[in-house]
Amino acid sequence: MPPIGDRQPIFLATRSEISTFTADIIMAKSNIYRFCTGPWNWSAGQDPYGPPTRTEISFDRKLTELKKIGFEAMMFHDDDAVPEIDAKSGAQVLKEAKELKKRLDGEGITAEMVAPRLWFHPNTVDGAFTSNDPKSRQYAIDRSRRTIDIANALGTDLMVLWLAREGTYIRESKNGRRCVDLLVAALDAMLAHDKKIRLAIEPKPNEPMDVAYLPTIGHALAVAQLTRDSKRVGCLIESAHAILAGLDPADEIDFAMAFGKLWSLHLNDQNGLKFDQDKPFGSNNLRVAFNQVRALERNGYGQKGEYVCFDVHPFRTTQQEHWSAHLSNSRDTFLRLLEKARSYPEKQAEQLIADRNYQDLDQLVIEHLLGGK
Ligand code: GLO
Ligand code: MG
């Protein structure tokens, strides 16, 4: 294994280690994976064509549910943490954030990250950091600074930036080169606001915009390099977003982790190039999900305290009493695929690779996922 400097340590169990695994050891080792989700992931079934199909679950119920389904952390939008944030003074926002921290501590739940919700407000109709209107751009930066203050109060140094409206409906409406400069200026303003905050960009190629400015991890990490403190700008990979960009999420994981920059993760699934589906992890393509788990394993994801978050939603048809099944199912699937990653017949695979027998390598993977003959 080549030296990797101060980048992420590599964790790749050898075949001989794997063969000694008992079920217990596998479970103990899986402890390095800690799970997280957000309050928005218990959505009520509404879509652009119809109203909710379930009643809203209270925040308190969501909070107490987490531990029961094996989750240790919650991720927040700024206004999940402090509702109606725009109507409140800075002091009030901080007071409420500190109250929330106490509630989280009481439940033994960690705040994984906070993300500014920059896509709801009238000021962000034409984009936030890349709006053509300077007042809107200022609003977006001011609100992001508040989000950083909330992150501090909740005890996390991670802010996630899903750049929902940083793109266009028609390309002639904005200047792409200028938008890169505006994004860098905004990231710089956030980095200057707090010396410790880390920014994780969550790329997505489209939706709600026709075309986004930072569609992939490569784009996110390239922009990071232009900022005043590139060490504090990394990324978050969402499986569905990678698939929407026509990429394999496992490759995005390997790429980000080669830079030591994968600071959070939104595992889910997606059936091809259509609306963002946020299906349970592994729901659509078990093999693609397996390869994501393998990529996380070989790169040691989680060893620096990173969480495995599921950005999944219940199907619209889901009934009230099954309100958490999409989350516990995603976690179960992850753990089952972790066993598959750890029991993968590495030696046999290596031989087939050496023989350039990818035909049988393909079948080896299929047989392994099917449970062996
Ligand atoms: C939507 C995104 C969204 C973000 C969340 C955190 O496509 O995945 O759910 O992850 O708002 O910023
Ligand atoms: Mg997401």
JSON list of N, CA and C and ligand atoms in Angstrom, two decimals, residues 40 75 162 202 236 238 241 266 268 278 311, ligand 2:
[
{"chain": "A", "resi": 40, "resn": "TRP", "atom": "N", "xyz": [-36.21, 15.80, 8.09]},
{"chain": "A", "resi": 40, "resn": "TRP", "atom": "CA", "xyz": [-36.98, 15.84, 6.84]},
{"chain": "A", "resi": 40, "resn": "TRP", "atom": "C", "xyz": [-37.16, 14.47, 6.21]},
{"chain": "A", "resi": 75, "resn": "MET", "atom": "N", "xyz": [-28.99, 15.01, 11.52]},
{"chain": "A", "resi": 75, "resn": "MET", "atom": "CA", "xyz": [-28.50, 16.14, 10.74]},
{"chain": "A", "resi": 75, "resn": "MET", "atom": "C", "xyz": [-29.63, 17.16, 10.63]},
{"chain": "A", "resi": 162, "resn": "TRP", "atom": "N", "xyz": [-25.82, 22.02, 0.35]},
{"chain": "A", "resi": 162, "resn": "TRP", "atom": "CA", "xyz": [-26.48, 21.53, -0.86]},
{"chain": "A", "resi": 162, "resn": "TRP", "atom": "C", "xyz": [-26.86, 22.79, -1.64]},
{"chain": "A", "resi": 202, "resn": "GLU", "atom": "N", "xyz": [-22.40, 19.39, -1.10]},
{"chain": "A", "resi": 202, "resn": "GLU", "atom": "CA", "xyz": [-23.18, 18.22, -1.54]},
{"chain": "A", "resi": 202, "resn": "GLU", "atom": "C", "xyz": [-23.61, 18.46, -2.99]},
{"chain": "A", "resi": 236, "resn": "LEU", "atom": "N", "xyz": [-19.73, 15.99, 0.51]},
{"chain": "A", "resi": 236, "resn": "LEU", "atom": "CA", "xyz": [-20.70, 14.98, 0.94]},
{"chain": "A", "resi": 236, "resn": "LEU", "atom": "C", "xyz": [-21.20, 14.31, -0.34]},
{"chain": "A", "resi": 238, "resn": "GLU", "atom": "N", "xyz": [-24.00, 12.02, -2.15]},
{"chain": "A", "resi": 238, "resn": "GLU", "atom": "CA", "xyz": [-25.32, 11.35, -2.07]},
{"chain": "A", "resi": 238, "resn": "GLU", "atom": "C", "xyz": [-25.42, 10.39, -3.24]},
{"chain": "A", "resi": 241, "resn": "HIS", "atom": "N", "xyz": [-27.58, 11.43, -6.17]},
{"chain": "A", "resi": 241, "resn": "HIS", "atom": "CA", "xyz": [-27.07, 12.56, -6.94]},
{"chain": "A", "resi": 241, "resn": "HIS", "atom": "C", "xyz": [-25.99, 12.09, -7.91]},
{"chain": "A", "resi": 266, "resn": "HIS", "atom": "N", "xyz": [-24.71, 10.71, 2.09]},
{"chain": "A", "resi": 266, "resn": "HIS", "atom": "CA", "xyz": [-26.16, 10.48, 2.06]},
{"chain": "A", "resi": 266, "resn": "HIS", "atom": "C", "xyz": [-26.43, 9.25, 1.21]},
{"chain": "A", "resi": 268, "resn": "ASN", "atom": "N", "xyz": [-28.60, 6.41, -0.37]},
{"chain": "A", "resi": 268, "resn": "ASN", "atom": "CA", "xyz": [-29.99, 6.14, -0.76]},
{"chain": "A", "resi": 268, "resn": "ASN", "atom": "C", "xyz": [-29.95, 5.42, -2.10]},
{"chain": "A", "resi": 278, "resn": "ASP", "atom": "N", "xyz": [-34.72, 9.35, -3.76]},
{"chain": "A", "resi": 278, "resn": "ASP", "atom": "CA", "xyz": [-34.38, 9.11, -2.36]},
{"chain": "A", "resi": 278, "resn": "ASP", "atom": "C", "xyz": [-34.95, 7.79, -1.85]},
{"chain": "A", "resi": 311, "resn": "ASP", "atom": "N", "xyz": [-30.26, 9.66, 3.45]},
{"chain": "A", "resi": 311, "resn": "ASP", "atom": "CA", "xyz": [-31.18, 10.72, 2.99]},
{"chain": "A", "resi": 311, "resn": "ASP", "atom": "C", "xyz": [-32.26, 10.01, 2.16]},
{"chain": "B", "resi": 2, "resn": "MG", "atom": "MG", "xyz": [-28.87, 14.78, 0.43]}
]
